[in-house]
Amino acid sequence: MRASARAHAKVRRTLVSAGASAATAALLLTGCSSDPAETSKQGGQSGGKDQTTLTVGVFGAFGLQEAGLYDEYMAQNPGIRIEQTSIERNENYYPQLLTHLGTGSGLADIQAVEVNNIAEITATQADKLVDLAKAPGVDKAAYLPWKWAQGTAPAAKGGATVGLGTDIGPQGICYRKDLFEAAGLPTDRAAVGALWAGDWNKYLETGKAYKAKAGEGKAFVDSASGVMAAVTGSSAQRFYDEQGKVVYKTNPAVRGAFDLAASFATEGLSAKHQQFTPAWDQGFSNGTFATVSCPAWMLGYIQDKAGPAGKDKWDVAQAPKPSNWGGSFLVVPKAGKHAEEAAKLAAWLTAPAQQARLFEKRGSFPSASAAYRLPAVSGAKHDYFGGAPIGEIFARAAEGVPVAVVGPKDLVIAQNLADIGMLQVDQKGRSPQEGWEAAVKAIDNALDQ
Amino acid sequence: MTDETALLSPSPARPVREGEGGGRGQVWRSRRYRWDLRFSPYAFVAPFFLFFAAFGLFPLLYTGWAALHQVELTDPDSMTWVGLKNFTRLWDDEFFWNALRNTVTIGLLSTVPQLLIALGLAHLLNYRLRGSAFFRVAVLTPYATSVAAATLVFVLLFGRDYGMVNWALSGLGFGPVDWQNGPLASQVAVSTIVVWRWTGYNALIYLAAMQAVPGELYESAELDGASRWRQFVHVTVPSLRPTIFFTCVVSTIGATQLFGEPLLFNGGAGATGGSDHQFQTLGLYLYEQGWVNLHLGRASAIAWAMFLILLLIAGAARLLRGRGEAR
């Protein structure tokens, strides 16, 4: 959920309105007739040479185009032209992708898929997608094993690797040095990381120590649901078991994460925010909370919201346990006209060198572990966060993330746990038990077909 | 395709009447003329109905068909017949009833003040004002603002910690209100957005109707010594009755389909309508079922239930109105 939240946090603008659907309808009507004309027109532009146009469909500000990767590929391959279409929010993008896969039309040659949707894609759509493990230039060993596993269909569905990982979201804990100092806690990032190393409970204990000294109106964490996302992200089994059965209700890891996060609320350590809302943004600029679990992609967001006044106040330390939050994949639909060329492009876009570029330019952390040895990553420091060696911190987190079992409805379960269950505890002061029951009820309703 | 026999008809100056001697051509021509008269209007309105059939009727029927099946968006082609199960389960679906209740309360909270304010505004705009054109355009600007933009501003205004509304309230000595979490508070906040956006639109409709009220009515009322207020109550409002009925119908439809405001009022959380579903409307619940949970069959059933509810309301309104007119 949170990477989609990231997508709409970046540009939270319009919904797909009536106007947009009317436009889509018009496109559908004219689609069949205009295609050949368009191809010939492009042929004309390139002086009669055979030029292939590859389309890439993404959600939000995905970064591939912004980092200049398309331009570079087109320069290297004069026969290829790349066009990107983007839909702002994944919650609008993903249903449309499913409909298009269902009808086999309206698809881009390459489509992006958010990590919370990838299990559903590999489980239900693998037969409609190209097996990218066999694409030229793809090296399985270059990827993090857990990321590779997420993009691979279950053996029962053919076991094809239909999704190539782009970025991931290894987590650290971002904290305010000035607030830590005022509360008598260490401010050096190694010492801060040591406060809670290895155990999320120590993070809670640190929070209690912080609260004892910090005084009224200063919270330790931004939100209880942020903590919950981080804690669940660090366990191998979450909402589904290996057989694909929904087990979140009985899995002690999930309930444990819920209860731990809830105690941040009941202990009065939370600023009671809902993440990616305007109030949360204002919390950053007003310094109302001292820490936030931050995946690599969130650093830019914090810098944005906390503004120049927050420079040298924020720093980032290692999280208690390695954990992942967010990330995306590229898939190539078989129905595309240029599936072979598209697979080649997808492989190139997700190769370690390009992922390192994406990190350098956009801060999206590479899922190809081979990229961590490249200087663009290994030597990366973040000026805003006191020159923190973010390449090193997040690479260590990324390599420690367990191979998690992902299920088709992870998104729905995570979303209801956070936005129903945890929010009721955090913002409405309900008991953790009440919050849990409300979330379970909503999830049962959502999973029931 | 010129009709040659018609061109060569013996006496073109004399009008040819039907059944009068003449050649076959004349009969043909007059028949064509009659056909033209009878069928052309249908041809002229046909494009609308073709589009309606393609984009209105077909989706409606298809939705009805899908509502009788178990369909998932992950595989929309495979439908399993489940009969009326998607509808019957709505009886036990507390989220559906919650959404229905919210839709009714938010609908009332927004429609009633909205139409009353619009009536008052129209009455004021109907006075001879300096710069009346400016004011008339000004009341319409909220309507021209996009829902998304307006709602985002209102989210800021209704913020819990740094919102302007709470700041003003604290100035008056009231504690801060958690506008997003209180069941009633959140519904009031969502309604405010609706009222803000649609009041001007309705005011202009009322204004147009008011200007069609004959001036003599006011003159004679004034001669009878009626005050401005009594004129408004006894002349303006009765003359506006059909218009008021129209705006009520349109607002009811709008309220039933309320979607954008509650969706965007919920920050990052999407279609849940708050942590307790406290402002989840039917439109949001439909969206959540169809596009978040991907259950197309269930979503279709909700869509049809909304449609039936609207038909019920329309039927009730017709009955009431018919009785009102018979009196």
PDB file of N, CA and C in Angstrom, chain A residues 196-281:
ATOM      1  N   TRP A 196      18.340   0.381  19.670  1.00  0.00           N
ATOM      2  CA  TRP A 196      17.258  -0.570  19.443  1.00  0.00           C
ATOM      3  C   TRP A 196      17.655  -1.737  18.558  1.00  0.00           C
ATOM      4  N   ALA A 197      18.948  -1.915  18.345  1.00  0.00           N
ATOM      5  CA  ALA A 197      19.395  -2.924  17.392  1.00  0.00           C
ATOM      6  C   ALA A 197      18.815  -4.298  17.714  1.00  0.00           C
ATOM      7  N   GLY A 198      18.221  -4.914  16.694  1.00  0.00           N
ATOM      8  CA  GLY A 198      17.813  -6.304  16.805  1.00  0.00           C
ATOM      9  C   GLY A 198      16.434  -6.552  17.377  1.00  0.00           C
ATOM     10  N   ASP A 199      15.784  -5.547  17.919  1.00  0.00           N
ATOM     11  CA  ASP A 199      14.518  -5.816  18.596  1.00  0.00           C
ATOM     12  C   ASP A 199      13.602  -4.593  18.515  1.00  0.00           C
ATOM     13  N   TRP A 200      12.410  -4.798  17.942  1.00  0.00           N
ATOM     14  CA  TRP A 200      11.466  -3.679  17.836  1.00  0.00           C
ATOM     15  C   TRP A 200      11.002  -3.223  19.211  1.00  0.00           C
ATOM     16  N   ASN A 201      11.011  -4.125  20.203  1.00  0.00           N
ATOM     17  CA  ASN A 201      10.592  -3.736  21.551  1.00  0.00           C
ATOM     18  C   ASN A 201      11.507  -2.678  22.150  1.00  0.00           C
ATOM     19  N   LYS A 202      12.800  -2.741  21.742  1.00  0.00           N
ATOM     20  CA  LYS A 202      13.734  -1.742  22.255  1.00  0.00           C
ATOM     21  C   LYS A 202      13.400  -0.357  21.681  1.00  0.00           C
ATOM     22  N   TYR A 203      12.820  -0.378  20.486  1.00  0.00           N
ATOM     23  CA  TYR A 203      12.388   0.886  19.874  1.00  0.00           C
ATOM     24  C   TYR A 203      11.290   1.502  20.748  1.00  0.00           C
ATOM     25  N   LEU A 204      10.381   0.630  21.214  1.00  0.00           N
ATOM     26  CA  LEU A 204       9.312   1.082  22.098  1.00  0.00           C
ATOM     27  C   LEU A 204       9.889   1.612  23.417  1.00  0.00           C
ATOM     28  N   GLU A 205      10.875   0.876  23.956  1.00  0.00           N
ATOM     29  CA  GLU A 205      11.491   1.312  25.221  1.00  0.00           C
ATOM     30  C   GLU A 205      12.160   2.666  25.055  1.00  0.00           C
ATOM     31  N   THR A 206      12.859   2.843  23.928  1.00  0.00           N
ATOM     32  CA  THR A 206      13.489   4.139  23.665  1.00  0.00           C
ATOM     33  C   THR A 206      12.433   5.237  23.631  1.00  0.00           C
ATOM     34  N   GLY A 207      11.288   4.897  23.033  1.00  0.00           N
ATOM     35  CA  GLY A 207      10.201   5.866  22.972  1.00  0.00           C
ATOM     36  C   GLY A 207       9.744   6.283  24.353  1.00  0.00           C
ATOM     37  N   LYS A 208       9.641   5.298  25.253  1.00  0.00           N
ATOM     38  CA  LYS A 208       9.198   5.618  26.613  1.00  0.00           C
ATOM     39  C   LYS A 208      10.221   6.519  27.303  1.00  0.00           C
ATOM     40  N   ALA A 209      11.509   6.195  27.088  1.00  0.00           N
ATOM     41  CA  ALA A 209      12.560   7.022  27.686  1.00  0.00           C
ATOM     42  C   ALA A 209      12.507   8.437  27.123  1.00  0.00           C
ATOM     43  N   TYR A 210      12.227   8.520  25.837  1.00  0.00           N
ATOM     44  CA  TYR A 210      12.139   9.829  25.188  1.00  0.00           C
ATOM     45  C   TYR A 210      10.997  10.642  25.789  1.00  0.00           C
ATOM     46  N   LYS A 211       9.862   9.983  25.942  1.00  0.00           N
ATOM     47  CA  LYS A 211       8.672  10.685  26.414  1.00  0.00           C
ATOM     48  C   LYS A 211       8.870  11.218  27.837  1.00  0.00           C
ATOM     49  N   ALA A 212       9.584  10.414  28.644  1.00  0.00           N
ATOM     50  CA  ALA A 212       9.790  10.816  30.035  1.00  0.00           C
ATOM     51  C   ALA A 212      10.509  12.155  30.134  1.00  0.00           C
ATOM     52  N   LYS A 213      11.374  12.430  29.155  1.00  0.00           N
ATOM     53  CA  LYS A 213      12.154  13.664  29.225  1.00  0.00           C
ATOM     54  C   LYS A 213      11.663  14.768  28.290  1.00  0.00           C
ATOM     55  N   ALA A 214      10.964  14.364  27.235  1.00  0.00           N
ATOM     56  CA  ALA A 214      10.701  15.341  26.174  1.00  0.00           C
ATOM     57  C   ALA A 214       9.613  16.338  26.529  1.00  0.00           C
ATOM     58  N   GLY A 215       8.723  15.960  27.420  1.00  0.00           N
ATOM     59  CA  GLY A 215       7.684  16.898  27.799  1.00  0.00           C
ATOM     60  C   GLY A 215       6.464  16.832  26.906  1.00  0.00           C
ATOM     61  N   GLU A 216       5.499  17.674  27.234  1.00  0.00           N
ATOM     62  CA  GLU A 216       4.204  17.647  26.559  1.00  0.00           C
ATOM     63  C   GLU A 216       4.297  18.026  25.081  1.00  0.00           C
ATOM     64  N   GLY A 217       3.399  17.476  24.306  1.00  0.00           N
ATOM     65  CA  GLY A 217       3.264  17.897  22.915  1.00  0.00           C
ATOM     66  C   GLY A 217       4.325  17.367  21.977  1.00  0.00           C
ATOM     67  N   LYS A 218       5.257  16.558  22.492  1.00  0.00           N
ATOM     68  CA  LYS A 218       6.259  15.996  21.595  1.00  0.00           C
ATOM     69  C   LYS A 218       6.082  14.481  21.547  1.00  0.00           C
ATOM     70  N   ALA A 219       5.794  13.976  20.369  1.00  0.00           N
ATOM     71  CA  ALA A 219       5.580  12.537  20.224  1.00  0.00           C
ATOM     72  C   ALA A 219       6.862  11.877  19.755  1.00  0.00           C
ATOM     73  N   PHE A 220       6.953  10.562  19.975  1.00  0.00           N
ATOM     74  CA  PHE A 220       8.157   9.845  19.562  1.00  0.00           C
ATOM     75  C   PHE A 220       8.045   9.385  18.110  1.00  0.00           C
ATOM     76  N   VAL A 221       6.890   8.840  17.742  1.00  0.00           N
ATOM     77  CA  VAL A 221       6.700   8.415  16.341  1.00  0.00           C
ATOM     78  C   VAL A 221       5.573   9.211  15.703  1.00  0.00           C
ATOM     79  N   ASP A 222       5.568   9.224  14.363  1.00  0.00           N
ATOM     80  CA  ASP A 222       4.544   9.962  13.643  1.00  0.00           C
ATOM     81  C   ASP A 222       3.186   9.301  13.757  1.00  0.00           C
ATOM     82  N   SER A 223       3.187   7.959  13.685  1.00  0.00           N
ATOM     83  CA  SER A 223       1.915   7.249  13.639  1.00  0.00           C
ATOM     84  C   SER A 223       2.146   5.812  14.042  1.00  0.00           C
ATOM     85  N   ALA A 224       1.115   5.193  14.620  1.00  0.00           N
ATOM     86  CA  ALA A 224       1.238   3.786  14.979  1.00  0.00           C
ATOM     87  C   ALA A 224       1.260   2.904  13.729  1.00  0.00           C
ATOM     88  N   SER A 225       0.543   3.309  12.691  1.00  0.00           N
ATOM     89  CA  SER A 225       0.487   2.450  11.503  1.00  0.00           C
ATOM     90  C   SER A 225       1.831   2.419  10.778  1.00  0.00           C
ATOM     91  N   GLY A 226       2.595   3.512  10.879  1.00  0.00           N
ATOM     92  CA  GLY A 226       3.935   3.509  10.298  1.00  0.00           C
ATOM     93  C   GLY A 226       4.810   2.454  10.963  1.00  0.00           C
ATOM     94  N   VAL A 227       4.705   2.367  12.287  1.00  0.00           N
ATOM     95  CA  VAL A 227       5.469   1.358  13.023  1.00  0.00           C
ATOM     96  C   VAL A 227       5.017  -0.032  12.592  1.00  0.00           C
ATOM     97  N   MET A 228       3.691  -0.203  12.476  1.00  0.00           N
ATOM     98  CA  MET A 228       3.180  -1.523  12.133  1.00  0.00           C
ATOM     99  C   MET A 228       3.698  -1.976  10.757  1.00  0.00           C
ATOM    100  N   ALA A 229       3.682  -1.059   9.800  1.00  0.00           N
ATOM    101  CA  ALA A 229       4.168  -1.410   8.458  1.00  0.00           C
ATOM    102  C   ALA A 229       5.625  -1.849   8.524  1.00  0.00           C
ATOM    103  N   ALA A 230       6.411  -1.148   9.326  1.00  0.00           N
ATOM    104  CA  ALA A 230       7.832  -1.481   9.418  1.00  0.00           C
ATOM    105  C   ALA A 230       8.033  -2.839  10.084  1.00  0.00           C
ATOM    106  N   VAL A 231       7.269  -3.092  11.155  1.00  0.00           N
ATOM    107  CA  VAL A 231       7.455  -4.350  11.869  1.00  0.00           C
ATOM    108  C   VAL A 231       6.982  -5.527  11.017  1.00  0.00           C
ATOM    109  N   THR A 232       5.800  -5.399  10.386  1.00  0.00           N
ATOM    110  CA  THR A 232       5.344  -6.493   9.523  1.00  0.00           C
ATOM    111  C   THR A 232       6.310  -6.720   8.382  1.00  0.00           C
ATOM    112  N   GLY A 233       6.911  -5.647   7.878  1.00  0.00           N
ATOM    113  CA  GLY A 233       7.837  -5.777   6.761  1.00  0.00           C
ATOM    114  C   GLY A 233       9.091  -6.552   7.100  1.00  0.00           C
ATOM    115  N   SER A 234       9.329  -6.783   8.394  1.00  0.00           N
ATOM    116  CA  SER A 234      10.564  -7.475   8.763  1.00  0.00           C
ATOM    117  C   SER A 234      10.337  -8.950   9.060  1.00  0.00           C
ATOM    118  N   SER A 235       9.112  -9.435   8.857  1.00  0.00           N
ATOM    119  CA  SER A 235       8.904 -10.860   9.119  1.00  0.00           C
ATOM    120  C   SER A 235       8.675 -11.616   7.818  1.00  0.00           C
ATOM    121  N   ALA A 236       9.143 -12.859   7.790  1.00  0.00           N
ATOM    122  CA  ALA A 236       9.094 -13.635   6.553  1.00  0.00           C
ATOM    123  C   ALA A 236       7.668 -14.032   6.220  1.00  0.00           C
ATOM    124  N   GLN A 237       6.935 -14.469   7.235  1.00  0.00           N
ATOM    125  CA  GLN A 237       5.557 -14.837   6.965  1.00  0.00           C
ATOM    126  C   GLN A 237       4.648 -13.748   7.507  1.00  0.00           C
ATOM    127  N   ARG A 238       3.724 -13.349   6.667  1.00  0.00           N
ATOM    128  CA  ARG A 238       2.845 -12.276   7.103  1.00  0.00           C
ATOM    129  C   ARG A 238       1.382 -12.690   6.996  1.00  0.00           C
ATOM    130  N   PHE A 239       0.784 -12.371   5.865  1.00  0.00           N
ATOM    131  CA  PHE A 239      -0.664 -12.560   5.761  1.00  0.00           C
ATOM    132  C   PHE A 239      -1.038 -13.909   5.152  1.00  0.00           C
ATOM    133  N   TYR A 240      -0.112 -14.522   4.430  1.00  0.00           N
ATOM    134  CA  TYR A 240      -0.370 -15.804   3.772  1.00  0.00           C
ATOM    135  C   TYR A 240       0.690 -16.817   4.211  1.00  0.00           C
ATOM    136  N   ASP A 241       0.321 -18.103   4.179  1.00  0.00           N
ATOM    137  CA  ASP A 241       1.363 -19.103   4.398  1.00  0.00           C
ATOM    138  C   ASP A 241       1.881 -19.591   3.036  1.00  0.00           C
ATOM    139  N   GLU A 242       2.845 -20.500   3.069  1.00  0.00           N
ATOM    140  CA  GLU A 242       3.474 -20.950   1.825  1.00  0.00           C
ATOM    141  C   GLU A 242       2.474 -21.608   0.876  1.00  0.00           C
ATOM    142  N   GLN A 243       1.395 -22.172   1.448  1.00  0.00           N
ATOM    143  CA  GLN A 243       0.401 -22.829   0.598  1.00  0.00           C
ATOM    144  C   GLN A 243      -0.601 -21.834   0.004  1.00  0.00           C
ATOM    145  N   GLY A 244      -0.427 -20.556   0.331  1.00  0.00           N
ATOM    146  CA  GLY A 244      -1.326 -19.559  -0.230  1.00  0.00           C
ATOM    147  C   GLY A 244      -2.609 -19.391   0.567  1.00  0.00           C
ATOM    148  N   LYS A 245      -2.614 -19.884   1.794  1.00  0.00           N
ATOM    149  CA  LYS A 245      -3.799 -19.724   2.639  1.00  0.00           C
ATOM    150  C   LYS A 245      -3.671 -18.440   3.448  1.00  0.00           C
ATOM    151  N   VAL A 246      -4.810 -17.750   3.648  1.00  0.00           N
ATOM    152  CA  VAL A 246      -4.789 -16.521   4.441  1.00  0.00           C
ATOM    153  C   VAL A 246      -4.632 -16.875   5.913  1.00  0.00           C
ATOM    154  N   VAL A 247      -3.547 -16.380   6.522  1.00  0.00           N
ATOM    155  CA  VAL A 247      -3.292 -16.763   7.917  1.00  0.00           C
ATOM    156  C   VAL A 247      -3.068 -15.552   8.830  1.00  0.00           C
ATOM    157  N   TYR A 248      -3.363 -14.360   8.321  1.00  0.00           N
ATOM    158  CA  TYR A 248      -3.010 -13.180   9.117  1.00  0.00           C
ATOM    159  C   TYR A 248      -3.672 -13.195  10.494  1.00  0.00           C
ATOM    160  N   LYS A 249      -4.863 -13.801  10.576  1.00  0.00           N
ATOM    161  CA  LYS A 249      -5.604 -13.786  11.839  1.00  0.00           C
ATOM    162  C   LYS A 249      -4.870 -14.571  12.926  1.00  0.00           C
ATOM    163  N   THR A 250      -4.222 -15.660  12.509  1.00  0.00           N
ATOM    164  CA  THR A 250      -3.611 -16.540  13.499  1.00  0.00           C
ATOM    165  C   THR A 250      -2.100 -16.400  13.552  1.00  0.00           C
ATOM    166  N   ASN A 251      -1.524 -15.660  12.588  1.00  0.00           N
ATOM    167  CA  ASN A 251      -0.076 -15.532  12.555  1.00  0.00           C
ATOM    168  C   ASN A 251       0.403 -14.618  13.691  1.00  0.00           C
ATOM    169  N   PRO A 252       1.175 -15.166  14.647  1.00  0.00           N
ATOM    170  CA  PRO A 252       1.614 -14.338  15.774  1.00  0.00           C
ATOM    171  C   PRO A 252       2.451 -13.141  15.324  1.00  0.00           C
ATOM    172  N   ALA A 253       3.127 -13.254  14.185  1.00  0.00           N
ATOM    173  CA  ALA A 253       3.956 -12.137  13.729  1.00  0.00           C
ATOM    174  C   ALA A 253       3.088 -10.923  13.422  1.00  0.00           C
ATOM    175  N   VAL A 254       1.918 -11.165  12.798  1.00  0.00           N
ATOM    176  CA  VAL A 254       1.044 -10.051  12.436  1.00  0.00           C
ATOM    177  C   VAL A 254       0.408  -9.449  13.686  1.00  0.00           C
ATOM    178  N   ARG A 255      -0.158 -10.342  14.523  1.00  0.00           N
ATOM    179  CA  ARG A 255      -0.797  -9.841  15.737  1.00  0.00           C
ATOM    180  C   ARG A 255       0.231  -9.150  16.632  1.00  0.00           C
ATOM    181  N   GLY A 256       1.449  -9.717  16.660  1.00  0.00           N
ATOM    182  CA  GLY A 256       2.503  -9.108  17.461  1.00  0.00           C
ATOM    183  C   GLY A 256       2.840  -7.712  16.965  1.00  0.00           C
ATOM    184  N   ALA A 257       2.954  -7.575  15.646  1.00  0.00           N
ATOM    185  CA  ALA A 257       3.253  -6.263  15.071  1.00  0.00           C
ATOM    186  C   ALA A 257       2.130  -5.288  15.377  1.00  0.00           C
ATOM    187  N   PHE A 258       0.897  -5.790  15.283  1.00  0.00           N
ATOM    188  CA  PHE A 258      -0.257  -4.929  15.555  1.00  0.00           C
ATOM    189  C   PHE A 258      -0.232  -4.437  17.003  1.00  0.00           C
ATOM    190  N   ASP A 259      -0.013  -5.389  17.916  1.00  0.00           N
ATOM    191  CA  ASP A 259      -0.046  -5.016  19.332  1.00  0.00           C
ATOM    192  C   ASP A 259       1.122  -4.117  19.704  1.00  0.00           C
ATOM    193  N   LEU A 260       2.291  -4.405  19.138  1.00  0.00           N
ATOM    194  CA  LEU A 260       3.445  -3.562  19.427  1.00  0.00           C
ATOM    195  C   LEU A 260       3.189  -2.137  18.951  1.00  0.00           C
ATOM    196  N   ALA A 261       2.701  -2.035  17.703  1.00  0.00           N
ATOM    197  CA  ALA A 261       2.430  -0.703  17.161  1.00  0.00           C
ATOM    198  C   ALA A 261       1.346  -0.015  17.982  1.00  0.00           C
ATOM    199  N   ALA A 262       0.352  -0.813  18.396  1.00  0.00           N
ATOM    200  CA  ALA A 262      -0.742  -0.225  19.171  1.00  0.00           C
ATOM    201  C   ALA A 262      -0.231   0.332  20.499  1.00  0.00           C
ATOM    202  N   SER A 263       0.808  -0.320  21.080  1.00  0.00           N
ATOM    203  CA  SER A 263       1.268   0.220  22.369  1.00  0.00           C
ATOM    204  C   SER A 263       1.941   1.577  22.198  1.00  0.00           C
ATOM    205  N   PHE A 264       2.431   1.888  21.006  1.00  0.00           N
ATOM    206  CA  PHE A 264       2.924   3.247  20.771  1.00  0.00           C
ATOM    207  C   PHE A 264       1.775   4.242  20.946  1.00  0.00           C
ATOM    208  N   ALA A 265       0.585   3.817  20.508  1.00  0.00           N
ATOM    209  CA  ALA A 265      -0.576   4.695  20.659  1.00  0.00           C
ATOM    210  C   ALA A 265      -1.029   4.748  22.105  1.00  0.00           C
ATOM    211  N   THR A 266      -1.154   3.561  22.735  1.00  0.00           N
ATOM    212  CA  THR A 266      -1.700   3.561  24.095  1.00  0.00           C
ATOM    213  C   THR A 266      -0.725   4.168  25.096  1.00  0.00           C
ATOM    214  N   GLU A 267       0.570   4.113  24.792  1.00  0.00           N
ATOM    215  CA  GLU A 267       1.559   4.718  25.689  1.00  0.00           C
ATOM    216  C   GLU A 267       1.696   6.225  25.452  1.00  0.00           C
ATOM    217  N   GLY A 268       0.964   6.737  24.484  1.00  0.00           N
ATOM    218  CA  GLY A 268       1.035   8.167  24.199  1.00  0.00           C
ATOM    219  C   GLY A 268       2.316   8.590  23.513  1.00  0.00           C
ATOM    220  N   LEU A 269       2.895   7.673  22.726  1.00  0.00           N
ATOM    221  CA  LEU A 269       4.141   7.997  22.029  1.00  0.00           C
ATOM    222  C   LEU A 269       3.902   8.430  20.591  1.00  0.00           C
ATOM    223  N   SER A 270       2.660   8.331  20.137  1.00  0.00           N
ATOM    224  CA  SER A 270       2.366   8.593  18.721  1.00  0.00           C
ATOM    225  C   SER A 270       1.766   9.983  18.539  1.00  0.00           C
ATOM    226  N   ALA A 271       2.120  10.619  17.421  1.00  0.00           N
ATOM    227  CA  ALA A 271       1.527  11.914  17.094  1.00  0.00           C
ATOM    228  C   ALA A 271       0.172  11.739  16.435  1.00  0.00           C
ATOM    229  N   LYS A 272      -0.301  10.477  16.341  1.00  0.00           N
ATOM    230  CA  LYS A 272      -1.654  10.157  15.855  1.00  0.00           C
ATOM    231  C   LYS A 272      -1.917  10.645  14.436  1.00  0.00           C
ATOM    232  N   HIS A 273      -0.924  10.545  13.580  1.00  0.00           N
ATOM    233  CA  HIS A 273      -1.155  10.975  12.206  1.00  0.00           C
ATOM    234  C   HIS A 273      -1.575   9.805  11.348  1.00  0.00           C
ATOM    235  N   GLN A 274      -2.205  10.134  10.218  1.00  0.00           N
ATOM    236  CA  GLN A 274      -2.390   9.152   9.162  1.00  0.00           C
ATOM    237  C   GLN A 274      -1.373   9.539   8.101  1.00  0.00           C
ATOM    238  N   GLN A 275      -0.573   8.565   7.666  1.00  0.00           N
ATOM    239  CA  GLN A 275       0.524   8.936   6.767  1.00  0.00           C
ATOM    240  C   GLN A 275       0.000   9.404   5.410  1.00  0.00           C
ATOM    241  N   PHE A 276       0.757  10.233   4.775  1.00  0.00           N
ATOM    242  CA  PHE A 276       0.425  10.809   3.471  1.00  0.00           C
ATOM    243  C   PHE A 276      -0.863  11.624   3.496  1.00  0.00           C
ATOM    244  N   THR A 277      -1.083  12.314   4.590  1.00  0.00           N
ATOM    245  CA  THR A 277      -2.153  13.307   4.631  1.00  0.00           C
ATOM    246  C   THR A 277      -1.499  14.657   4.867  1.00  0.00           C
ATOM    247  N   PRO A 278      -2.201  15.745   4.559  1.00  0.00           N
ATOM    248  CA  PRO A 278      -1.608  17.067   4.770  1.00  0.00           C
ATOM    249  C   PRO A 278      -1.154  17.280   6.221  1.00  0.00           C
ATOM    250  N   ALA A 279      -1.909  16.728   7.173  1.00  0.00           N
ATOM    251  CA  ALA A 279      -1.545  16.929   8.575  1.00  0.00           C
ATOM    252  C   ALA A 279      -0.192  16.283   8.884  1.00  0.00           C
ATOM    253  N   TRP A 280       0.051  15.145   8.276  1.00  0.00           N
ATOM    254  CA  TRP A 280       1.329  14.446   8.458  1.00  0.00           C
ATOM    255  C   TRP A 280       2.464  15.317   7.918  1.00  0.00           C
ATOM    256  N   ASP A 281       2.234  15.876   6.726  1.00  0.00           N
ATOM    257  CA  ASP A 281       3.230  16.778   6.126  1.00  0.00           C
ATOM    258  C   ASP A 281       3.547  17.922   7.067  1.00  0.00           C
TER     259      ASP A 281
END
